[in-house]
């Protein structure tokens, strides 16, 4: 998927030049070849599982590096990379653990318990443990806190998420947690995540997944996620997997013999190149998949068009001084209090500043509908919008603290799960035999994240291998 980048970090998306002629590459392999479109965690994990079983695999990635939304960048003087769109792992992320064990990198995973805070009545309060949550004044007192405790326990123990997807999170929480708790705690988060248009329509199974699966212990990979991605790419190439970067697959169609034709444009070329494969897995957004395969049956195409989502805009800052005086890591911010983004993450209260040449690394992230003006802003204009919020976090903050900043955006960042959403999620196996589709929309009821992208890649590989 495309990402926009500013301030000296090359864009990892590109558009091709004029198409003047077409050339065809002959098939030389005698076995079954699987083409994977997209080198994010889902595509890479699928390739790894297939290669482990001796399959012939080629990956096409229109960007310059692998990683998808988990890809990172590194500025001069940094030992670690940071992700363009912020990620971390939770202690219960089993798919991630399987991958690092497979790659023999268990000793490179780092877990700790940084401090996360919630806003209430002009102040921030810790919200990263059961005692802290029960002490949070936004829950009120007495019965509200008792109900909150029982509801949290129930949601962690129940596995029956299909019953929860029949009702909205707003209705369920209002009924069982009470109007006060929902209004002061959950509603600001839902509106920040999905906007006024969608917040009241998101089903309870999505919120169940966030509560039941998350832990206070958070993990990352030594050197940053890009270090893991690069090692995974090295492993795949050592196994014979071909990875073609800066190769944008424009269309996928069927040949007369039942194989697939992939029309692709390589950066710097003017002509489309037609490649062949026996099977194809696309790991793009539902909208992009519809454009990629013109011959999709109308009913399947309609199911893709019914999958709604919102985008994300992230500003990454390198500062001369720490922002949080208290050493807080994750700020959950209410937009109705004048904050210009949903979350502020001081990464160097999780990973030491020494890994970044003594600089403080801060993320200001927001989920926004694709038509929001922030997508079109320059990084400088977006920074100006963020400065008042940064001063609310630390009144001493001034613009000269900023060493550099980078803006990244994507139009497909968060699928929106309505009631009975499981009935709307398309199968990985499409109606066209041999054509497979795996996207962020497939990880439902769980939230977006690298762990579920890895798990989805494992599922896709099993489908492809039958």
Short mmCIF file of C-alpha atoms in Angstrom, two decimals:
data_model
loop_
_atom_site.label_atom_id
_atom_site.label_comp_id
_atom_site.label_asym_id
_atom_site.label_seq_id
_atom_site.Cartn_x
_atom_site.Cartn_y
_atom_site.Cartn_z
CA UNK A 1 0.00 0.00 0.00
CA UNK A 2 1.13 3.54 -0.66
CA UNK A 3 2.74 5.68 1.96
CA UNK A 4 3.57 9.36 1.71
CA UNK A 5 6.81 10.60 3.21
CA UNK A 6 8.37 14.01 3.68
CA UNK A 7 11.58 15.59 4.91
CA UNK A 8 14.30 13.63 3.22
CA UNK A 9 12.85 10.15 3.63
CA UNK A 10 12.17 8.78 0.14
CA UNK A 11 8.57 7.94 -0.68
CA UNK A 12 8.13 4.19 -0.87
CA UNK A 13 5.31 4.45 -3.38
CA UNK A 14 5.68 5.50 -6.99
CA UNK A 15 3.71 5.86 -10.17
CA UNK A 16 4.99 4.55 -13.43
CA UNK A 17 5.78 6.49 -16.55
CA UNK A 18 3.95 6.29 -19.85
CA UNK A 19 3.29 2.73 -21.06
CA UNK A 20 4.51 2.52 -24.62
CA UNK A 21 4.83 -1.20 -25.28
CA UNK A 22 4.40 -4.60 -23.67
CA UNK A 23 6.97 -7.34 -23.23
CA UNK A 24 6.40 -10.87 -21.97
CA UNK A 25 8.68 -12.96 -19.77
CA UNK A 26 8.74 -16.67 -20.55
CA UNK A 27 8.03 -19.15 -17.76
CA UNK A 28 11.08 -21.23 -16.90
CA UNK A 29 9.93 -22.97 -13.75
CA UNK A 30 8.46 -26.43 -14.04
CA UNK A 31 6.68 -26.47 -10.67
CA UNK A 32 3.82 -24.44 -9.30
CA UNK A 33 4.74 -20.80 -8.89
CA UNK A 34 2.98 -18.52 -6.41
CA UNK A 35 3.11 -14.78 -6.95
CA UNK A 36 2.58 -12.63 -3.85
CA UNK A 37 1.68 -8.97 -4.29
CA UNK A 38 2.91 -6.92 -1.34
CA UNK A 39 5.93 -7.39 0.94
CA UNK A 40 4.29 -6.54 4.25
CA UNK A 41 4.28 -9.00 7.13
CA UNK A 42 1.37 -10.97 5.62
CA UNK A 43 3.06 -11.42 2.25
CA UNK A 44 6.46 -12.21 3.75
CA UNK A 45 5.04 -14.73 6.24
CA UNK A 46 3.04 -16.46 3.51
CA UNK A 47 6.19 -16.71 1.41
CA UNK A 48 8.14 -18.16 4.34
CA UNK A 49 5.55 -20.87 4.99
CA UNK A 50 5.40 -21.78 1.29
CA UNK A 51 9.18 -21.79 0.89
CA UNK A 52 9.49 -24.03 3.95
CA UNK A 53 7.44 -26.58 2.00
CA UNK A 54 9.56 -26.22 -1.15
CA UNK A 55 7.23 -23.98 -3.14
CA UNK A 56 8.45 -21.59 -5.82
CA UNK A 57 7.56 -18.05 -4.71
CA UNK A 58 8.06 -14.57 -6.13
CA UNK A 59 7.06 -11.38 -4.25
CA UNK A 60 6.26 -8.10 -5.97
CA UNK A 61 6.52 -4.92 -3.90
CA UNK A 62 5.99 -1.52 -5.43
CA UNK A 63 7.93 0.17 -2.65
CA UNK A 64 11.68 0.33 -2.22
CA UNK A 65 11.69 -1.68 1.02
CA UNK A 66 9.69 -4.47 2.64
CA UNK A 67 7.45 -4.06 5.64
CA UNK A 68 4.23 -2.43 4.49
CA UNK A 69 2.75 -0.32 7.28
CA UNK A 70 5.34 -1.73 9.70
CA UNK A 71 8.29 -0.49 7.63
CA UNK A 72 10.75 1.85 9.31
CA UNK A 73 13.32 4.50 8.56
CA UNK A 74 16.57 5.60 10.17
CA UNK A 75 17.96 9.13 10.39
CA UNK A 76 21.71 9.91 10.62
CA UNK A 77 23.09 9.13 14.07
CA UNK A 78 20.39 6.59 14.95
CA UNK A 79 21.28 2.99 15.78
CA UNK A 80 17.65 1.86 15.55
CA UNK A 81 14.98 2.46 12.96
CA UNK A 82 11.53 3.72 13.90
CA UNK A 83 8.33 2.70 12.16
CA UNK A 84 6.55 5.10 9.87
CA UNK A 85 3.29 4.01 11.50
CA UNK A 86 3.78 3.15 15.15
CA UNK A 87 3.79 -0.51 16.25
CA UNK A 88 4.55 -2.58 19.30
CA UNK A 89 3.79 -6.15 20.39
CA UNK A 90 1.87 -7.51 23.36
CA UNK A 91 3.00 -10.38 25.56
CA UNK A 92 0.24 -12.61 24.19
CA UNK A 93 1.17 -12.16 20.51
CA UNK A 94 1.76 -15.82 19.69
CA UNK A 95 2.11 -15.47 15.91
CA UNK A 96 4.96 -13.01 16.42
CA UNK A 97 6.64 -15.43 18.80
CA UNK A 98 6.34 -18.25 16.27
CA UNK A 99 7.99 -16.10 13.60
CA UNK A 100 10.96 -15.02 15.70
CA UNK A 101 11.46 -18.63 16.86
CA UNK A 102 11.42 -19.77 13.24
CA UNK A 103 14.06 -17.15 12.42
CA UNK A 104 16.04 -17.94 15.61
CA UNK A 105 15.85 -14.35 16.84
CA UNK A 106 14.11 -14.85 20.20
CA UNK A 107 16.94 -13.07 22.00
CA UNK A 108 16.28 -9.91 19.95
CA UNK A 109 12.75 -9.33 21.29
CA UNK A 110 12.56 -6.81 24.14
CA UNK A 111 9.61 -6.52 26.56
CA UNK A 112 9.04 -3.87 29.22
CA UNK A 113 6.17 -2.01 30.90
CA UNK A 114 6.21 1.66 29.88
CA UNK A 115 3.69 4.05 31.41
CA UNK A 116 0.42 4.79 29.59
CA UNK A 117 -1.96 7.53 30.72
CA UNK A 118 -5.58 8.64 30.26
CA UNK A 119 -6.90 12.19 30.39
CA UNK A 120 -9.55 13.37 32.84
CA UNK A 121 -10.55 16.86 33.99
CA UNK A 122 -7.37 18.54 32.81
CA UNK A 123 -4.89 15.95 34.08
CA UNK A 124 -3.30 12.68 32.97
CA UNK A 125 -3.59 9.57 35.11
CA UNK A 126 -1.79 6.21 34.77
CA UNK A 127 -3.93 3.54 33.16
CA UNK A 128 -1.57 0.62 32.68
CA UNK A 129 -2.53 -1.79 35.46
CA UNK A 130 -5.64 -2.96 37.29
CA UNK A 131 -4.89 -0.85 40.41
CA UNK A 132 -4.22 2.20 38.22
CA UNK A 133 -7.44 1.65 36.28
CA UNK A 134 -9.47 1.33 39.47
CA UNK A 135 -7.88 4.54 40.79
CA UNK A 136 -8.67 6.44 37.59
CA UNK A 137 -11.13 9.23 38.56
CA UNK A 138 -12.81 9.13 35.16
CA UNK A 139 -14.63 5.98 36.31
CA UNK A 140 -16.34 7.78 39.15
CA UNK A 141 -16.70 5.98 42.44
CA UNK A 142 -18.49 3.09 44.11
CA UNK A 143 -20.76 1.10 41.82
CA UNK A 144 -19.16 2.36 38.60
CA UNK A 145 -15.76 0.98 39.56
CA UNK A 146 -17.24 -2.33 40.68
CA UNK A 147 -19.08 -2.68 37.37
CA UNK A 148 -15.94 -1.73 35.46
CA UNK A 149 -13.94 -4.42 37.26
CA UNK A 150 -16.50 -7.15 36.61
CA UNK A 151 -16.90 -6.14 32.97
CA UNK A 152 -13.14 -6.17 32.43
CA UNK A 153 -12.91 -9.63 33.98
CA UNK A 154 -15.81 -10.92 31.87
CA UNK A 155 -14.36 -9.59 28.62
CA UNK A 156 -10.98 -11.15 29.37
CA UNK A 157 -12.51 -14.56 30.13
CA UNK A 158 -15.20 -14.89 27.48
CA UNK A 159 -14.40 -16.29 24.05
CA UNK A 160 -17.89 -15.79 22.63
CA UNK A 161 -17.14 -12.74 20.52
CA UNK A 162 -19.73 -13.68 17.90
CA UNK A 163 -22.51 -12.83 20.35
CA UNK A 164 -20.86 -9.48 21.00
CA UNK A 165 -20.66 -8.53 17.33
CA UNK A 166 -24.47 -8.37 17.17
CA UNK A 167 -24.55 -5.19 19.25
CA UNK A 168 -22.63 -1.93 19.07
CA UNK A 169 -19.93 -1.13 21.62
CA UNK A 170 -21.85 1.99 22.56
CA UNK A 171 -25.06 0.10 23.38
CA UNK A 172 -23.28 -2.75 25.19
CA UNK A 173 -21.12 -0.48 27.33
CA UNK A 174 -23.98 1.87 28.14
CA UNK A 175 -26.01 -1.09 29.36
CA UNK A 176 -23.37 -2.93 31.38
CA UNK A 177 -20.78 -0.30 32.31
CA UNK A 178 -23.22 2.58 32.59
CA UNK A 179 -23.65 5.83 30.71
CA UNK A 180 -21.15 7.73 32.87
CA UNK A 181 -18.28 5.29 32.33
CA UNK A 182 -18.93 5.01 28.61
CA UNK A 183 -19.21 8.77 28.15
CA UNK A 184 -16.07 9.65 30.13
CA UNK A 185 -13.81 6.76 29.18
CA UNK A 186 -14.80 4.80 26.08
CA UNK A 187 -16.65 7.32 23.94
CA UNK A 188 -13.67 9.71 23.51
CA UNK A 189 -11.51 6.77 22.40
CA UNK A 190 -14.15 5.49 19.97
CA UNK A 191 -14.65 8.92 18.44
CA UNK A 192 -10.89 9.48 18.21
CA UNK A 193 -10.43 6.11 16.50
CA UNK A 194 -13.42 6.08 14.14
CA UNK A 195 -14.67 9.67 14.06
CA UNK A 196 -18.16 11.01 14.76
CA UNK A 197 -19.48 9.30 11.64
CA UNK A 198 -18.65 5.73 12.66
CA UNK A 199 -17.98 5.61 16.42
CA UNK A 200 -21.53 4.70 17.46
CA UNK A 201 -21.78 1.94 14.82
CA UNK A 202 -18.67 -0.12 15.70
CA UNK A 203 -19.60 -3.50 17.15
CA UNK A 204 -18.67 -4.74 20.62
CA UNK A 205 -16.59 -7.67 19.34
CA UNK A 206 -13.94 -5.20 18.17
CA UNK A 207 -13.73 -3.61 21.61
CA UNK A 208 -13.71 -7.08 23.22
CA UNK A 209 -10.67 -7.99 21.12
CA UNK A 210 -8.78 -4.89 22.27
CA UNK A 211 -9.51 -5.56 25.93
CA UNK A 212 -9.04 -9.34 25.93
CA UNK A 213 -5.84 -9.55 23.90
CA UNK A 214 -3.77 -6.61 25.17
CA UNK A 215 -1.23 -6.66 27.98
CA UNK A 216 0.67 -4.02 29.94
CA UNK A 217 3.95 -5.62 28.85
CA UNK A 218 4.92 -4.26 25.43
CA UNK A 219 7.56 -5.59 23.07
CA UNK A 220 9.71 -4.50 20.19
CA UNK A 221 12.59 -5.91 18.16
CA UNK A 222 16.17 -4.89 18.85
CA UNK A 223 17.07 -2.35 16.19
CA UNK A 224 13.42 -1.68 15.31
CA UNK A 225 10.84 -3.59 13.31
CA UNK A 226 12.72 -2.89 10.08
CA UNK A 227 15.65 -4.90 11.42
CA UNK A 228 13.37 -7.94 11.77
CA UNK A 229 11.85 -7.34 8.35
CA UNK A 230 15.29 -7.09 6.72
CA UNK A 231 16.38 -10.36 8.35
CA UNK A 232 13.19 -12.03 7.17
CA UNK A 233 13.93 -10.83 3.63
CA UNK A 234 17.45 -12.26 3.88
CA UNK A 235 16.05 -15.60 5.05
CA UNK A 236 13.56 -15.74 2.18
CA UNK A 237 16.21 -14.97 -0.41
CA UNK A 238 18.48 -17.67 1.03
CA UNK A 239 15.59 -20.11 0.49
CA UNK A 240 15.24 -19.15 -3.16
CA UNK A 241 12.33 -16.71 -2.90
CA UNK A 242 12.53 -13.90 -5.45
CA UNK A 243 11.64 -10.43 -4.17
CA UNK A 244 11.22 -7.67 -6.72
CA UNK A 245 11.08 -4.18 -5.24
CA UNK A 246 9.82 -1.11 -7.10
CA UNK A 247 7.61 -3.38 -9.18
CA UNK A 248 4.00 -2.24 -9.31
CA UNK A 249 1.54 -4.94 -10.39
CA UNK A 250 -1.22 -3.13 -12.27
CA UNK A 251 -3.62 -5.95 -13.23
CA UNK A 252 -4.07 -9.68 -12.73
CA UNK A 253 -5.93 -11.76 -15.31
CA UNK A 254 -6.35 -15.40 -16.40
CA UNK A 255 -4.58 -16.91 -19.39
CA UNK A 256 -6.19 -19.49 -21.66
CA UNK A 257 -4.28 -22.31 -19.95
CA UNK A 258 -5.60 -21.32 -16.51
CA UNK A 259 -2.44 -19.62 -15.29
CA UNK A 260 -2.36 -15.97 -14.20
CA UNK A 261 -0.92 -13.03 -16.09
CA UNK A 262 0.45 -10.16 -14.03
CA UNK A 263 1.00 -6.88 -15.83
CA UNK A 264 3.66 -5.03 -13.86
CA UNK A 265 5.59 -1.81 -14.20
CA UNK A 266 9.11 -1.60 -12.81
CA UNK A 267 10.41 1.76 -11.64
CA UNK A 268 12.34 3.45 -14.41
CA UNK A 269 10.71 1.38 -17.16
CA UNK A 270 8.17 2.68 -19.65
CA UNK A 271 6.71 -0.64 -20.75
CA UNK A 272 4.52 -3.08 -18.91
CA UNK A 273 6.06 -6.46 -18.28
CA UNK A 274 3.75 -9.47 -18.30
CA UNK A 275 4.70 -12.23 -15.88
CA UNK A 276 3.01 -15.54 -15.20
CA UNK A 277 2.15 -17.54 -12.09
CA UNK A 278 0.04 -20.55 -11.20
CA UNK A 279 -1.41 -18.90 -8.09
CA UNK A 280 -1.62 -15.32 -6.88
CA UNK A 281 -2.02 -13.83 -3.40
CA UNK A 282 -2.76 -10.11 -3.15
CA UNK A 283 -2.19 -8.39 0.21
CA UNK A 284 -3.58 -4.94 -0.58
CA UNK A 285 -6.68 -3.05 0.53
CA UNK A 286 -10.14 -4.23 -0.63
CA UNK A 287 -10.48 -1.20 -2.92
CA UNK A 288 -7.07 -1.84 -4.48
CA UNK A 289 -7.88 -5.53 -4.97
CA UNK A 290 -11.02 -4.59 -6.89
CA UNK A 291 -8.93 -2.44 -9.24
CA UNK A 292 -6.23 -5.09 -9.52
CA UNK A 293 -8.52 -7.86 -10.80
CA UNK A 294 -11.04 -6.52 -13.35
CA UNK A 295 -12.63 -9.97 -13.85
CA UNK A 296 -13.84 -10.40 -10.26
CA UNK A 297 -17.45 -11.64 -10.14
CA UNK A 298 -19.94 -8.81 -9.44
CA UNK A 299 -21.15 -10.21 -6.11
CA UNK A 300 -17.61 -10.60 -4.77
CA UNK A 301 -16.73 -7.10 -5.99
CA UNK A 302 -19.80 -5.75 -4.21
CA UNK A 303 -18.67 -7.40 -0.97
CA UNK A 304 -15.32 -5.61 -1.26
CA UNK A 305 -16.99 -2.29 -1.87
CA UNK A 306 -19.03 -2.77 1.30
CA UNK A 307 -15.91 -2.90 3.48
CA UNK A 308 -15.41 0.62 4.83
CA UNK A 309 -12.22 1.91 6.44
CA UNK A 310 -10.46 5.07 7.53
CA UNK A 311 -6.90 6.27 7.05
CA UNK A 312 -4.10 7.51 9.27
CA UNK A 313 -1.74 10.48 9.38
CA UNK A 314 1.38 10.30 11.54
CA UNK A 315 3.94 12.96 12.37
CA UNK A 316 7.24 11.63 13.76
CA UNK A 317 9.32 14.15 15.68
CA UNK A 318 12.99 14.15 16.72
CA UNK A 319 13.35 16.52 19.70
CA UNK A 320 16.34 17.90 21.58
CA UNK A 321 14.72 17.28 24.98
CA UNK A 322 12.27 14.78 26.51
CA UNK A 323 8.65 15.90 26.14
CA UNK A 324 7.10 14.13 29.12
CA UNK A 325 8.31 15.37 32.51
CA UNK A 326 6.88 12.25 34.16
CA UNK A 327 8.42 9.75 31.74
CA UNK A 328 5.05 8.78 30.20
CA UNK A 329 5.13 6.66 27.07
CA UNK A 330 1.59 6.62 25.63
CA UNK A 331 -0.87 9.48 25.96
CA UNK A 332 -4.50 8.70 25.07
CA UNK A 333 -5.75 12.12 23.98
CA UNK A 334 -9.36 13.39 23.81
CA UNK A 335 -9.88 15.60 20.78
CA UNK A 336 -12.77 17.39 22.47
CA UNK A 337 -10.20 18.87 24.89
CA UNK A 338 -8.29 20.61 22.12
CA UNK A 339 -5.69 17.95 21.34
CA UNK A 340 -4.97 17.67 17.60
CA UNK A 341 -4.43 13.88 17.47
CA UNK A 342 -5.65 10.66 19.04
CA UNK A 343 -2.38 9.43 20.54
CA UNK A 344 0.98 10.87 21.45
CA UNK A 345 3.74 8.30 21.92
CA UNK A 346 7.15 9.16 23.37
CA UNK A 347 9.04 6.22 21.92
CA UNK A 348 12.20 7.00 23.86
CA UNK A 349 10.38 6.30 27.11
CA UNK A 350 10.18 2.73 25.78
CA UNK A 351 13.45 2.40 23.83
CA UNK A 352 16.40 4.38 25.30
CA UNK A 353 17.27 7.77 23.79
CA UNK A 354 20.87 6.58 23.43
CA UNK A 355 19.72 4.39 20.52
CA UNK A 356 18.83 7.62 18.69
CA UNK A 357 21.90 9.72 19.36
CA UNK A 358 20.34 11.25 22.48
CA UNK A 359 17.30 12.53 20.59
CA UNK A 360 13.73 12.18 21.86
CA UNK A 361 11.45 10.40 19.38
CA UNK A 362 7.75 11.27 19.54
CA UNK A 363 4.81 10.08 17.43
CA UNK A 364 1.67 12.16 16.98
CA UNK A 365 -0.84 9.83 15.32
CA UNK A 366 -4.41 10.16 14.17
CA UNK A 367 -7.04 8.09 12.39
CA UNK A 368 -8.90 10.18 9.82
CA UNK A 369 -11.35 9.74 6.98
CA UNK A 370 -9.54 9.74 3.61
CA UNK A 371 -10.86 13.18 2.65
CA UNK A 372 -9.54 14.93 5.78
CA UNK A 373 -7.41 18.06 5.10
CA UNK A 374 -4.48 16.70 7.13
CA UNK A 375 -3.64 14.27 4.31
CA UNK A 376 -2.78 17.20 2.06
CA UNK A 377 -0.79 19.21 4.62
CA UNK A 378 2.97 19.52 4.44
CA UNK A 379 4.94 18.24 7.41
CA UNK A 380 5.61 21.86 8.44
CA UNK A 381 1.92 22.75 8.38
CA UNK A 382 1.01 19.62 10.32
CA UNK A 383 3.67 20.43 12.91
CA UNK A 384 2.14 23.87 13.40
CA UNK A 385 -1.21 22.21 14.14
CA UNK A 386 0.46 19.89 16.67
CA UNK A 387 2.44 22.51 18.61
CA UNK A 388 -0.47 23.73 20.83
CA UNK A 389 -1.14 20.13 21.85
CA UNK A 390 2.53 19.53 22.59
CA UNK A 391 2.55 22.63 24.80
CA UNK A 392 -0.45 21.23 26.69
CA UNK A 393 1.67 18.15 27.44
CA UNK A 394 4.70 20.24 28.43
CA UNK A 395 4.25 24.03 28.78
CA UNK A 396 8.01 24.50 28.35
CA UNK A 397 7.92 23.10 24.82
CA UNK A 398 8.98 25.48 22.05
CA UNK A 399 9.44 25.00 18.33
CA UNK A 400 13.24 25.07 18.57
CA UNK A 401 13.10 21.72 20.37
CA UNK A 402 12.34 20.14 16.99
CA UNK A 403 15.43 18.78 15.24
CA UNK A 404 13.50 17.22 12.37
CA UNK A 405 10.10 15.73 11.58
CA UNK A 406 8.59 13.31 9.08
CA UNK A 407 5.03 12.92 7.90
CA UNK A 408 3.52 9.59 6.79
CA UNK A 409 0.00 8.81 5.69
CA UNK A 410 -2.11 5.96 4.35
CA UNK A 411 -5.72 5.91 3.21
CA UNK A 412 -6.24 2.35 4.47
CA UNK A 413 -5.30 2.05 8.14
CA UNK A 414 -8.34 0.85 10.11
CA UNK A 415 -11.23 -1.30 8.85
CA UNK A 416 -14.60 -0.35 10.35
CA UNK A 417 -16.47 -3.35 11.83
CA UNK A 418 -20.23 -2.87 11.87
CA UNK A 419 -22.75 -5.24 13.46
CA UNK A 420 -22.39 -8.88 12.33
CA UNK A 421 -19.20 -7.95 10.56
CA UNK A 422 -17.96 -11.55 10.35
CA UNK A 423 -20.58 -12.12 7.65
CA UNK A 424 -19.07 -9.32 5.57
CA UNK A 425 -15.42 -10.39 5.66
CA UNK A 426 -14.53 -12.07 2.35
CA UNK A 427 -12.85 -15.45 2.22
CA UNK A 428 -9.13 -15.62 1.58
CA UNK A 429 -10.04 -17.92 -1.31
CA UNK A 430 -11.75 -15.85 -3.99
CA UNK A 431 -14.30 -17.17 -6.51
CA UNK A 432 -11.46 -17.38 -9.06
CA UNK A 433 -9.58 -20.65 -8.39
CA UNK A 434 -5.94 -20.02 -7.56
CA UNK A 435 -6.51 -16.35 -6.68
CA UNK A 436 -6.25 -15.39 -3.00
CA UNK A 437 -6.80 -12.17 -1.09
CA UNK A 438 -5.56 -11.31 2.42
CA UNK A 439 -5.93 -7.82 3.87
CA UNK A 440 -6.15 -5.98 7.17
CA UNK A 441 -9.91 -6.51 6.95
CA UNK A 442 -9.34 -10.26 7.39
CA UNK A 443 -7.89 -10.05 10.91
CA UNK A 444 -11.31 -9.27 12.41
CA UNK A 445 -12.38 -9.27 15.22
CA UNK A 446 -8.86 -8.30 16.23
CA UNK A 447 -7.44 -4.87 15.70
CA UNK A 448 -4.78 -4.07 13.12
CA UNK A 449 -1.25 -5.09 14.11
CA UNK A 450 1.81 -7.02 12.99
CA UNK A 451 0.96 -10.08 15.09
CA UNK A 452 -2.32 -10.53 13.23
CA UNK A 453 -0.68 -9.77 9.88
CA UNK A 454 1.74 -12.65 10.58
CA UNK A 455 -1.11 -14.93 11.63
CA UNK A 456 -3.00 -14.00 8.46
CA UNK A 457 0.04 -14.94 6.38
CA UNK A 458 0.09 -18.36 8.04
CA UNK A 459 -3.61 -18.81 7.23
CA UNK A 460 -3.13 -17.72 3.63
CA UNK A 461 -0.28 -20.21 3.17
CA UNK A 462 -2.46 -23.03 4.45
CA UNK A 463 -5.20 -22.06 2.00
CA UNK A 464 -2.75 -21.94 -0.90
CA UNK A 465 -1.29 -25.34 0.03
CA UNK A 466 -4.76 -26.81 0.37
#
